[in-house]
Amino acid sequence: MYSRAYKAAVAIPPIVWVTAFLLVPYAILFCYSFWSVSSIQTIVHHWNLQNYLELARNSLYRDVLFRSMRIAAAVTCFALLLGYPLAYYLSFHATTRKDLLYQLVIIPLWASYLVRGYAWKTILGTDGVLNGVLRFTHATDLLLAIQNSVNLHLAASHQITLVPLPFLLYSPFAVVLVLTHIYTPFVILPIYASLEHIPRNLVEASHDLGSSPWSTFRRVILPLSLPGVIAGATFAFVLTLGDFLAPLLVGGSSGIMISNIVVGLFGAAYNWPLGAAIAFFMMVIVMALLFTTERLEKRLKVS
Amino acid sequence: MTNSPARSVADVSETSNRALLSIRHVLKRFGPRPVLRGITLDVASGEFLTILGESGSGKTTLLRLIAGFERLDGGEILMDGARLDPIPAHQRQVNTVFQSYAIFPHLSVFENVAYGLRAKNAPKSEIPDRVTQALAMVKMSDFAQSAPSRLSGGQQQRVALARALVNRPRVLLLDEPLSALDANLRRQMQTELKSLQREVGITFIFVTHDQEEAMALSDRVALLRAGHLEQIAGPREIYGEPATAYAAEFIGQTNLLRADVRDGIASAGAIVWRTFGPPGKVTYSLRPECIRLVPTVDGLTSAPDVSTARFRATIRNQAFGGAMDMLELHCGNGARIRARITNPGPLHGDHEFEFHANDAVRVRETGED
């Protein structure tokens, strides 16, 4: 049995830490979201709901929020499509290469986010690596021809010769691509963990009872790995939704996400109250999401 | 390889025309390590065959080859005369009861049992009846809608049995299914398993390391040792006439007497008896219960008849065992003999013991590998 003093000594530091560095700042932020900014750019401690009403009224915020969610959903889908097969291969079929492949999944996590963002910039840019390759192989002509045939009114404005693809960088496409690259490991790892937890004799039992490999995947492996899928999808969605670096680096004006707006409001725009309101609104969305997925995971998890 | 059990293999191939399952010269390696070194045996339809062996003997590997979870490195497996080994596991008419049951945790008991029927696209209308029947057979009807996590080990065991039997397989494979149960439940399940097998008439191939279990359940026992088939025979035969010293020692307890045979007399130290076999150095197996205490009347013993061997020994230890006591005897030149004697009462010192010469069974000394 531990003494009262020991229990207190163990419990107090984290409580102090959480209070001082989490709860108090959040509380301050929460207060800010009900204040406003005066015409001479000072913060007025006058309690009102203006910021939340602005959030509901101004279509800019709504549009950016929906775009952020679309991007987050797209990143989640692509990360799952890329991550699940890799996690499955890693867990079930990579025999001797297992450790190496696992390291290859982990290693990008050691590299700085900024480095990876800038790397994508050099790949996707107008004079970047990707366009270079595409132009060298004349694939751009084909792609642009397809695009032009879709948008006939643009046909005249484009020369069909060795032009770079302009839409690679500074677009929602670039944001989705970069974030998919960055967050796929966060999807692979929980799925891999849940696949590793499936007793292999269940797979054998399924074959033994007459299920083909595909049917075994559908009826045994996939259902038992769903908690990992949900955890991974939650990671990808929540992390993407709050991301502001990728849109900053490769998003351009059409790739702006909600966090960029928050950053802007706390920075140049100097409207902390509105920024705080958006931040709080986002936090509520994310917490509702986490709450739901956690319950879902618990229900799917079978002992 | 010189000690391969030629006699038992020859016996089996005579019956091959009515064999359901024929295992022919099966080889299996894990990397460089040979696990099965040429196993040949036949399984008759409706038979309860036990594959017995210590861990590492290859018994589970043999089972997994029949189930289709492993690929052969040599030889072949036939079912009804047709090659079984190239067929993938999910297309074989063979079902397995796994050692750790392998019940699907995300499905109810009912759905676990229905799994094989659904996989094989059995008519939808048939499924509920067949599942209910199978659950009734293993006395688990009340648990149809339960989650597997709520079942005890014994109950999961029953579900695993029902899940396999509901498919009406040609052969049911059981991989040490009782080893995780406690002793009482284990005995109860043994009885039920045996009567279940009689009831459904399906061929059972049962893997165990427990020789008592093997003896109690089987029509025949196949004893594996380090990837070789040591002997295959009915329980009484394998106990009464073990082919090798290993078989004699693995199944039940025995005394191995290494004797010199000359002129129809075998002598192992102070113990001498008549024998009919060819001369030379021969190993005999003598079961402890074949040894009797020579009855004395007023300190005198009657004269032995010619086929009885008598020897004098000192009792070193007497372990009370209820109906029978186990005695540890030292006779003369340090030879130790174990004897199982019915109700001897407390014994001390030197006594005369005897056994019938026919009870000393010639066994082959087992090979160097």
XYZ file of C-alpha atoms in Angstrom:
672
model
C 0.000 0.000 0.000
C 1.189 3.471 -0.826
C 1.093 6.179 1.804
C -1.071 9.272 1.459
C 2.013 11.466 1.105
C 3.410 9.292 -1.688
C 0.132 9.348 -3.579
C -0.014 13.139 -3.287
C 3.615 13.515 -4.369
C 2.903 11.467 -7.471
C -0.409 13.089 -8.323
C 0.312 16.771 -7.702
C 2.920 17.553 -10.415
C 0.750 16.429 -13.347
C -2.278 18.178 -11.875
C -0.296 21.399 -11.515
C 1.115 20.996 -14.995
C -2.256 20.405 -16.632
C -3.820 23.285 -14.719
C -1.078 25.817 -15.363
C -0.311 25.006 -18.982
C -3.607 23.668 -20.297
C -6.695 24.560 -18.318
C -5.760 28.134 -17.433
C -4.713 29.094 -21.004
C -7.885 27.488 -22.344
C -9.947 29.398 -19.823
C -8.265 32.638 -20.846
C -8.862 31.793 -24.499
C -12.471 30.982 -23.704
C -12.891 34.405 -22.061
C -11.303 36.110 -25.057
C -13.854 34.534 -27.366
C -16.583 36.601 -25.645
C -14.711 39.909 -25.816
C -14.262 42.221 -28.749
C -11.837 44.570 -30.447
C -12.435 48.288 -30.452
C -11.923 50.601 -33.458
C -8.537 51.636 -32.113
C -7.387 48.000 -32.010
C -7.628 47.405 -28.289
C -9.346 44.441 -26.729
C -12.518 45.452 -24.920
C -13.504 43.223 -21.992
C -17.136 43.503 -22.830
C -18.957 40.183 -22.740
C -20.981 39.397 -25.861
C -21.646 36.678 -28.451
C -20.581 38.798 -31.440
C -17.674 36.550 -32.406
C -19.783 33.420 -32.517
C -22.479 35.229 -34.496
C -19.816 36.454 -36.931
C -18.656 32.873 -37.327
C -22.174 31.802 -38.245
C -22.895 34.789 -40.524
C -19.684 35.271 -42.466
C -19.593 32.794 -45.343
C -15.774 33.090 -45.574
C -15.312 31.184 -42.332
C -17.972 28.654 -43.236
C -16.398 28.035 -46.660
C -12.902 27.657 -45.261
C -14.172 25.393 -42.517
C -15.961 23.163 -45.026
C -12.895 23.168 -47.259
C -10.766 22.157 -44.281
C -13.142 19.304 -43.561
C -13.142 18.224 -47.200
C -9.354 18.256 -47.224
C -9.263 16.360 -43.924
C -11.715 13.793 -45.291
C -9.703 13.408 -48.493
C -6.443 13.016 -46.567
C -8.101 10.444 -44.307
C -9.364 8.450 -47.303
C -6.053 8.483 -49.141
C -4.076 7.714 -45.990
C -6.364 4.728 -45.322
C -6.130 3.526 -48.916
C -2.348 3.762 -48.807
C -1.894 2.764 -45.188
C -4.133 -0.278 -44.829
C -2.540 -2.381 -47.578
C 0.915 -1.514 -46.298
C -0.014 -2.319 -42.687
C -1.622 -5.565 -43.879
C 1.429 -6.554 -45.885
C 3.688 -5.611 -42.988
C 1.718 -7.702 -40.513
C 0.808 -10.758 -42.574
C 3.266 -11.169 -45.427
C 6.505 -9.268 -44.811
C 8.452 -12.061 -43.200
C 12.119 -11.154 -43.253
C 11.617 -7.587 -44.457
C 9.272 -6.779 -41.607
C 11.727 -4.817 -39.443
C 13.159 -2.892 -42.379
C 9.729 -1.934 -43.712
C 8.543 -0.948 -40.264
C 11.574 1.339 -39.900
C 10.856 2.842 -43.314
C 7.383 3.754 -42.065
C 8.800 5.295 -38.887
C 11.823 7.146 -40.294
C 9.875 9.971 -42.024
C 8.488 10.830 -38.593
C 12.005 11.780 -37.478
C 12.389 14.259 -40.329
C 11.223 17.820 -39.669
C 7.772 18.701 -40.951
C 9.250 21.837 -42.577
C 11.879 19.857 -44.429
C 9.222 17.559 -45.848
C 7.024 20.530 -46.743
C 9.835 22.283 -48.594
C 10.791 19.034 -50.299
C 7.287 18.890 -51.746
C 7.630 22.491 -52.863
C 10.654 21.605 -54.971
C 8.882 18.555 -56.318
C 5.601 20.242 -57.206
C 6.799 23.699 -58.311
C 6.404 25.034 -61.849
C 10.085 24.331 -62.452
C 10.048 21.477 -60.021
C 11.122 17.879 -60.255
C 7.699 16.480 -61.159
C 7.040 18.983 -63.918
C 10.552 18.416 -65.233
C 9.911 14.718 -65.574
C 6.442 15.217 -67.013
C 7.701 17.722 -69.582
C 10.641 15.555 -70.479
C 8.256 12.702 -71.222
C 5.705 15.046 -72.845
C 3.100 13.811 -70.379
C 2.129 17.417 -69.628
C 0.884 17.871 -73.194
C -1.410 14.957 -72.786
C -2.650 16.059 -69.369
C -3.252 19.607 -70.528
C -4.958 18.378 -73.671
C -7.307 16.382 -71.498
C -7.880 19.369 -69.262
C -8.472 21.621 -72.270
C -10.921 19.277 -73.855
C -12.837 19.432 -70.583
C -12.577 23.213 -70.309
C -12.965 24.179 -73.956
C -12.898 27.892 -73.251
C -9.342 27.541 -71.959
C -8.083 25.791 -75.086
C -7.020 28.900 -76.864
C -5.060 30.307 -73.965
C -2.753 27.283 -73.774
C 0.049 26.394 -76.037
C 0.259 22.639 -76.409
C 4.001 22.446 -76.112
C 6.267 21.732 -73.188
C 4.359 23.854 -70.687
C 4.513 22.965 -66.996
C 1.376 21.978 -65.170
C 0.406 25.043 -63.182
C -2.030 23.376 -60.801
C 0.465 21.132 -58.991
C 1.665 23.613 -56.408
C -0.416 26.160 -54.456
C -3.695 24.265 -54.607
C -5.892 22.126 -52.358
C -4.476 19.204 -54.366
C -0.986 20.013 -53.103
C -2.258 20.338 -49.532
C -3.969 16.938 -49.703
C -0.876 15.367 -51.232
C 1.531 16.765 -48.641
C -0.724 16.025 -45.668
C -1.378 12.505 -46.934
C 2.363 11.992 -47.077
C 2.863 13.392 -43.603
C -0.017 11.671 -41.803
C -0.070 8.250 -43.474
C 2.358 6.805 -40.867
C -0.114 7.848 -38.171
C -2.698 5.702 -39.944
C -0.391 2.769 -40.613
C 0.767 2.351 -37.033
C -2.588 1.818 -35.259
C -3.843 -0.405 -38.097
C -0.630 -2.410 -37.946
C -1.000 -2.741 -34.175
C -4.564 -4.008 -34.481
C -3.597 -6.465 -37.230
C -0.736 -7.746 -35.106
C -3.218 -8.462 -32.313
C -5.288 -10.824 -34.450
C -4.403 -14.373 -33.399
C -3.151 -16.148 -36.493
C -5.084 -19.281 -35.671
C -8.292 -17.314 -36.354
C -7.115 -16.899 -39.933
C -6.304 -20.596 -40.106
C -9.666 -21.468 -38.550
C -11.400 -19.399 -41.212
C -9.543 -21.187 -44.022
C -10.219 -24.474 -42.289
C -13.948 -23.762 -42.264
C -13.955 -23.191 -46.012
C -13.409 -19.445 -46.368
C -11.240 -18.324 -49.267
C -8.407 -15.880 -48.494
C -10.507 -12.927 -49.693
C -13.546 -13.992 -47.710
C -11.328 -14.538 -44.663
C -10.071 -10.993 -45.009
C -13.591 -9.645 -45.264
C -15.142 -11.714 -42.485
C -12.304 -12.001 -39.961
C -9.326 -9.729 -40.558
C -11.127 -6.533 -41.546
C -13.727 -6.620 -38.728
C -11.040 -7.344 -36.142
C -8.828 -4.519 -37.424
C -11.608 -1.897 -37.420
C -10.587 -0.393 -34.056
C -7.176 0.332 -35.583
C -8.779 1.742 -38.728
C -10.933 4.076 -36.663
C -8.000 5.169 -34.512
C -5.890 5.812 -37.611
C -8.668 7.664 -39.402
C -9.235 9.826 -36.334
C -5.545 10.689 -36.202
C -5.455 11.658 -39.869
C -8.678 13.648 -39.772
C -8.015 15.564 -36.562
C -4.379 16.310 -37.340
C -5.247 17.479 -40.857
C -8.125 19.623 -39.657
C -5.798 21.522 -37.325
C -2.884 21.760 -39.756
C -1.680 25.202 -40.875
C 1.853 24.582 -42.137
C 1.037 22.585 -45.259
C -1.472 25.161 -46.552
C 1.077 27.855 -45.743
C 3.821 26.095 -47.702
C 1.968 24.588 -50.650
C -1.662 25.697 -50.361
C -1.607 29.139 -51.962
C -4.763 31.227 -51.645
C -7.075 28.432 -52.809
C -5.634 25.991 -50.274
C -6.145 28.048 -47.116
C -7.462 26.120 -44.154
C -9.238 27.137 -40.980
C -6.063 27.150 -38.867
C -4.467 29.655 -41.241
C -7.355 31.972 -40.515
C -6.898 31.525 -36.769
C -3.180 32.225 -37.139
C -3.982 35.303 -39.176
C -6.505 36.597 -36.633
C -4.007 36.216 -33.813
C -1.289 37.810 -35.962
C -1.592 40.537 -38.547
C -5.375 40.923 -38.300
C -5.122 41.420 -34.537
C -8.541 40.053 -33.707
C -7.792 37.705 -30.829
C -11.432 37.422 -29.725
C -12.623 36.160 -33.120
C -9.564 33.884 -33.379
C -10.348 32.486 -29.954
C -13.958 31.870 -30.944
C -12.930 29.932 -34.054
C -10.349 27.998 -32.078
C -12.963 27.082 -29.497
C -15.465 26.099 -32.106
C -12.838 23.804 -33.703
C -12.010 22.333 -30.335
C -15.648 21.430 -29.739
C -15.856 19.754 -33.156
C -12.674 17.764 -32.543
C -13.716 16.729 -29.037
C -17.106 15.572 -30.277
C -15.310 13.570 -32.961
C -12.868 12.006 -30.500
C -15.691 11.150 -28.141
C -17.648 9.436 -30.914
C -14.748 7.481 -32.354
C -13.594 6.376 -28.936
C -17.021 4.935 -28.175
C -17.075 3.301 -31.581
C -13.657 1.759 -31.000
C -14.711 0.424 -27.614
C -17.799 -1.152 -29.084
C -15.835 -2.808 -31.878
C -13.078 -4.020 -29.611
C -13.803 -7.539 -28.434
C -11.830 -9.068 -25.656
C 17.048 -44.842 -40.569
C 18.130 -48.480 -40.043
C 15.539 -48.784 -37.329
C 12.587 -47.633 -39.356
C 9.553 -49.602 -38.241
C 9.271 -51.829 -41.287
C 6.823 -54.205 -39.712
C 4.131 -51.680 -38.845
C 4.396 -49.941 -42.215
C 3.906 -53.261 -44.018
C 0.850 -53.990 -41.881
C -0.681 -50.679 -42.847
C -0.170 -50.908 -46.601
C -2.179 -54.134 -46.702
C -5.194 -52.162 -45.571
C -4.611 -49.279 -47.978
C -7.422 -50.232 -50.342
C -9.994 -49.242 -47.736
C -8.089 -46.300 -46.337
C -9.839 -42.929 -46.210
C -6.632 -41.004 -45.760
C -3.216 -42.198 -46.928
C -0.087 -40.444 -45.818
C 2.801 -41.532 -48.013
C 6.490 -40.859 -47.285
C 5.716 -37.386 -46.025
C 8.683 -35.080 -45.519
C 8.635 -31.659 -43.937
C 11.469 -29.292 -43.112
C 11.442 -25.972 -41.323
C 14.459 -24.317 -42.879
C 17.291 -26.817 -42.606
C 15.627 -28.683 -39.746
C 13.739 -31.830 -40.751
C 10.515 -32.168 -38.782
C 8.945 -35.161 -40.515
C 11.321 -37.684 -42.020
C 9.154 -39.871 -44.187
C 5.897 -40.704 -42.452
C 3.686 -43.367 -44.008
C 0.377 -44.335 -42.458
C -3.188 -44.997 -43.430
C -6.322 -43.891 -41.633
C -9.463 -45.987 -42.063
C -12.889 -44.458 -42.413
C -14.571 -43.939 -39.053
C -11.377 -44.613 -37.151
C -10.235 -42.768 -34.024
C -6.517 -42.421 -34.604
C -4.264 -40.727 -32.106
C -0.957 -39.240 -33.088
C 1.105 -39.454 -29.941
C 4.513 -37.973 -29.331
C 6.487 -35.658 -27.137
C 6.838 -32.003 -28.103
C 9.034 -31.630 -31.150
C 8.139 -35.075 -32.476
C 6.341 -33.525 -35.450
C 2.823 -34.575 -34.485
C 1.272 -31.127 -34.810
C 3.112 -30.543 -38.087
C 1.617 -33.756 -39.470
C -1.834 -32.545 -38.457
C -1.240 -29.143 -40.064
C -0.170 -30.850 -43.289
C -3.440 -32.784 -43.365
C -5.383 -29.579 -42.637
C -3.494 -27.748 -45.375
C -1.776 -25.095 -43.254
C 1.690 -26.260 -44.295
C 3.163 -27.440 -47.588
C 4.808 -30.820 -48.013
C 8.507 -31.040 -48.835
C 8.107 -34.591 -50.091
C 5.683 -37.469 -50.309
C 1.949 -37.150 -50.729
C -1.328 -37.241 -48.874
C -4.300 -38.975 -50.482
C -7.964 -38.886 -49.580
C -10.060 -41.644 -51.162
C -7.104 -42.279 -53.425
C -6.998 -38.717 -54.798
C -4.219 -36.253 -54.016
C -5.182 -34.022 -51.106
C -1.932 -32.127 -50.568
C -2.172 -29.707 -53.543
C -5.679 -28.609 -52.512
C -5.833 -25.367 -50.500
C -7.034 -25.660 -46.906
C -10.377 -23.997 -47.552
C -11.324 -26.578 -50.192
C -10.543 -29.670 -48.115
C -13.280 -31.719 -46.494
C -11.296 -31.623 -43.308
C -11.976 -29.543 -40.201
C -9.801 -28.750 -37.255
C -10.360 -28.203 -33.551
C -7.513 -25.949 -32.542
C -5.513 -26.245 -29.367
C -6.533 -22.767 -28.229
C -10.002 -23.161 -29.826
C -9.625 -20.155 -32.183
C -13.206 -19.021 -31.639
C -13.949 -15.829 -33.596
C -14.223 -13.177 -30.876
C -16.349 -10.802 -32.953
C -19.082 -13.357 -33.671
C -21.691 -14.911 -31.394
C -21.581 -18.618 -30.606
C -24.292 -19.189 -33.202
C -22.391 -17.262 -35.879
C -19.184 -19.087 -35.025
C -20.882 -22.410 -35.646
C -22.618 -21.085 -38.770
C -19.323 -19.733 -40.151
C -18.364 -22.805 -42.144
C -21.877 -23.279 -43.505
C -22.002 -19.687 -44.716
C -18.507 -19.961 -46.180
C -19.555 -23.000 -48.187
C -22.836 -21.344 -49.237
C -25.095 -23.859 -47.570
C -28.787 -23.153 -48.257
C -29.881 -20.309 -45.974
C -32.925 -22.237 -44.757
C -30.735 -25.123 -43.546
C -28.330 -23.075 -41.482
C -30.386 -22.414 -38.311
C -31.408 -26.077 -37.976
C -27.938 -27.451 -38.513
C -26.367 -24.958 -36.114
C -28.995 -25.709 -33.463
C -28.403 -29.436 -33.883
C -24.640 -29.051 -33.634
C -24.943 -26.926 -30.492
C -27.328 -29.471 -28.968
C -24.836 -32.235 -29.718
C -22.201 -30.510 -27.580
C -24.784 -29.361 -24.973
C -24.346 -25.669 -25.740
C -27.872 -24.854 -26.947
C -28.398 -22.282 -24.200
C -25.384 -20.266 -25.294
C -26.245 -19.719 -28.965
C -26.471 -15.946 -28.624
C -23.600 -15.523 -26.156
C -20.398 -13.702 -26.940
C -17.398 -16.075 -26.898
C -15.624 -13.899 -24.330
C -18.266 -14.928 -21.774
C -17.550 -18.646 -22.158
C -15.234 -20.767 -20.031
C -12.450 -22.798 -21.608
C -14.527 -25.974 -21.570
C -17.458 -24.192 -23.194
C -15.249 -22.678 -25.885
C -13.948 -26.170 -26.481
C -17.487 -27.395 -27.116
C -18.208 -24.519 -29.471
C -15.025 -25.321 -31.386
C -16.178 -28.932 -31.702
C -19.653 -27.931 -32.874
C -18.174 -25.428 -35.322
C -16.072 -28.159 -36.906
C -18.616 -30.998 -36.824
C -21.488 -28.946 -38.270
C -19.668 -29.051 -41.625
C -19.787 -32.876 -41.619
C -16.111 -33.181 -42.525
C -14.631 -36.439 -43.821
C -11.893 -36.122 -41.221
C -11.869 -34.145 -37.984
C -8.450 -33.068 -36.776
C -8.017 -32.313 -33.086
C -4.827 -30.576 -32.001
C -4.349 -31.268 -28.287
C -7.863 -29.975 -27.699
C -8.019 -31.023 -24.062
C -4.611 -29.857 -22.900
C -5.865 -26.497 -21.648
C -8.598 -28.019 -19.468
C -8.231 -28.990 -15.822
C -7.995 -32.662 -14.941
C -11.648 -33.348 -14.094
C -13.076 -31.511 -17.066
C -10.491 -33.209 -19.204
C -11.643 -36.694 -18.227
C -15.253 -35.718 -18.765
C -14.475 -34.292 -22.206
C -12.528 -37.439 -23.115
C -15.598 -39.550 -22.466
C -17.834 -37.169 -24.361
C -15.428 -36.932 -27.259
C -15.311 -40.692 -27.609
C -19.093 -41.100 -27.539
C -19.473 -38.156 -29.904
C -17.134 -39.839 -32.344
C -19.155 -43.068 -32.196
C -22.343 -41.092 -32.685
C -21.275 -39.087 -35.743
C -19.047 -41.802 -37.238
C -16.538 -39.244 -38.521
C -12.861 -40.139 -38.702
C -11.002 -38.428 -35.854
C -7.289 -37.730 -35.921
C -6.341 -36.641 -32.458
C -2.961 -35.215 -31.522
C -1.741 -35.449 -27.960
C 1.392 -35.829 -25.872
C -0.573 -37.584 -23.143
C -0.221 -41.339 -23.510
C -3.046 -42.126 -21.084
C -5.400 -39.976 -23.130
C -4.214 -41.711 -26.292
C -4.844 -45.153 -24.801
C -8.273 -44.239 -23.454
C -9.648 -42.759 -26.669
C -8.104 -44.391 -29.688
C -8.755 -47.276 -31.997
C -5.103 -47.002 -32.992
C -2.165 -44.999 -31.720
C 0.584 -43.703 -34.021
C 3.655 -42.989 -31.947
C 5.940 -40.361 -33.474
C 9.469 -39.779 -32.409
C 11.695 -37.053 -33.847
C 9.850 -37.110 -37.157
C 9.739 -40.902 -37.474
C 6.786 -43.196 -37.041
C 7.936 -45.353 -34.154
C 4.951 -47.681 -34.090
C 1.312 -47.714 -35.092
C -1.026 -50.155 -33.421
C -4.085 -50.510 -31.245
C -3.679 -49.334 -27.646
C -3.572 -52.869 -26.232
C -1.061 -54.025 -28.809
C 1.193 -51.013 -28.486
C 1.145 -51.428 -24.701
C 1.462 -55.204 -24.682
C 3.836 -55.569 -27.601
C 5.845 -52.384 -27.958
C 8.030 -52.540 -31.057
C 10.852 -50.486 -29.657
C 12.403 -49.633 -26.331
C 11.247 -46.042 -26.846
C 7.641 -47.107 -27.415
C 7.769 -49.299 -24.328
C 9.086 -46.481 -22.151
C 6.875 -43.736 -23.616
C 3.643 -45.648 -23.249
C 3.157 -46.627 -19.633
C 6.038 -47.568 -17.381
C 8.394 -50.372 -18.080
C 11.646 -52.055 -17.156
C 14.123 -52.409 -19.993
C 16.184 -55.554 -19.521
C 19.280 -55.711 -21.697
C 19.902 -59.428 -21.913
C 22.307 -61.917 -23.431
C 20.424 -64.664 -25.208
C 22.187 -67.995 -25.604
C 20.746 -71.493 -26.027
C 17.184 -70.344 -25.410
C 18.073 -68.626 -22.151
C 18.059 -64.886 -21.647
C 20.105 -63.506 -18.807
C 20.116 -59.945 -17.627
C 22.358 -59.851 -14.575
C 20.817 -61.986 -11.906
C 17.544 -62.371 -13.796
C 17.316 -65.390 -16.083
C 14.400 -66.692 -18.140
C 13.569 -68.943 -21.057
C 13.145 -67.400 -24.465
C 12.575 -68.609 -28.004
C 14.103 -65.821 -30.002
C 17.447 -65.873 -31.825
C 20.608 -65.425 -29.761
C 22.586 -62.232 -29.253
C 22.216 -59.041 -27.274
C 18.513 -58.348 -26.973
C 16.480 -55.739 -25.115
C 13.304 -56.817 -23.362
C 10.510 -54.740 -21.952
C 8.929 -55.999 -18.757
C 5.942 -54.060 -17.417
C 6.036 -53.448 -13.627
C 2.607 -55.043 -13.158
C 3.830 -58.310 -14.689
C 6.073 -58.870 -11.682
C 4.589 -60.753 -8.750
C 5.714 -61.409 -5.248
C 6.370 -65.138 -4.896
C 3.883 -66.430 -2.332
C 5.439 -68.050 0.691
C 3.962 -70.676 2.969
C 5.784 -70.801 6.307
C 8.782 -69.083 4.759
C 8.969 -71.620 1.932
C 8.121 -71.053 -1.675
C 6.681 -73.495 -4.178
C 8.886 -74.631 -7.074
C 8.604 -72.415 -10.167
C 7.401 -73.873 -13.457
C 9.690 -73.704 -16.479
C 8.198 -70.625 -18.045
C 8.449 -68.544 -14.873
C 11.502 -66.475 -14.110
C 12.393 -65.929 -10.482
C 14.811 -63.494 -8.950
C 15.708 -62.228 -5.552
C 15.742 -58.494 -4.890
C 15.992 -55.958 -2.114
C 13.157 -53.506 -1.670
C 14.601 -50.006 -1.732
C 11.431 -48.038 -1.848
C 7.740 -48.727 -1.546
C 5.245 -46.108 -2.746
C 1.679 -46.692 -1.621
C -0.709 -46.295 -4.536
C -4.103 -47.421 -3.271
C -4.849 -50.719 -4.977
C -1.291 -51.233 -6.189
C 2.016 -50.270 -4.644
C 5.034 -49.337 -6.729
C 8.176 -51.045 -5.496
C 11.699 -50.129 -6.409
C 13.840 -53.237 -6.364
C 17.591 -53.676 -6.430
C 18.726 -57.037 -7.608
C 22.348 -58.023 -7.212
C 24.652 -56.116 -9.522
C 22.971 -52.730 -9.153
C 20.130 -53.422 -11.595
C 16.976 -51.550 -10.681
C 13.562 -53.000 -11.367
C 10.187 -51.413 -10.783
C 7.352 -53.677 -9.806
C 3.696 -52.915 -9.316
C 2.237 -55.288 -6.742
C -1.393 -55.599 -5.678
C -1.972 -55.007 -1.949
C 1.380 -56.273 -0.699
C 1.217 -54.665 2.749
C 4.403 -53.133 4.134
C 7.492 -54.939 2.838
C 11.133 -54.810 3.898
C 14.376 -56.486 3.009
C 14.880 -59.250 0.472
C 12.076 -61.033 -1.281
C 11.583 -63.412 -4.180
C 9.848 -62.069 -7.263
C 8.715 -63.776 -10.429
C 7.298 -63.059 -13.842
C 6.088 -65.122 -16.754
C 8.742 -65.383 -19.473
C 6.207 -64.355 -22.140
C 5.715 -61.021 -20.365
C 9.257 -60.027 -21.213
C 8.737 -58.601 -24.717
C 11.559 -58.267 -27.212
C 11.904 -54.661 -28.349
C 14.222 -53.032 -30.864
C 16.761 -50.730 -29.310
C 16.021 -47.321 -30.753
C 18.391 -45.677 -33.194
C 21.141 -43.194 -32.601
C 19.315 -40.151 -33.909
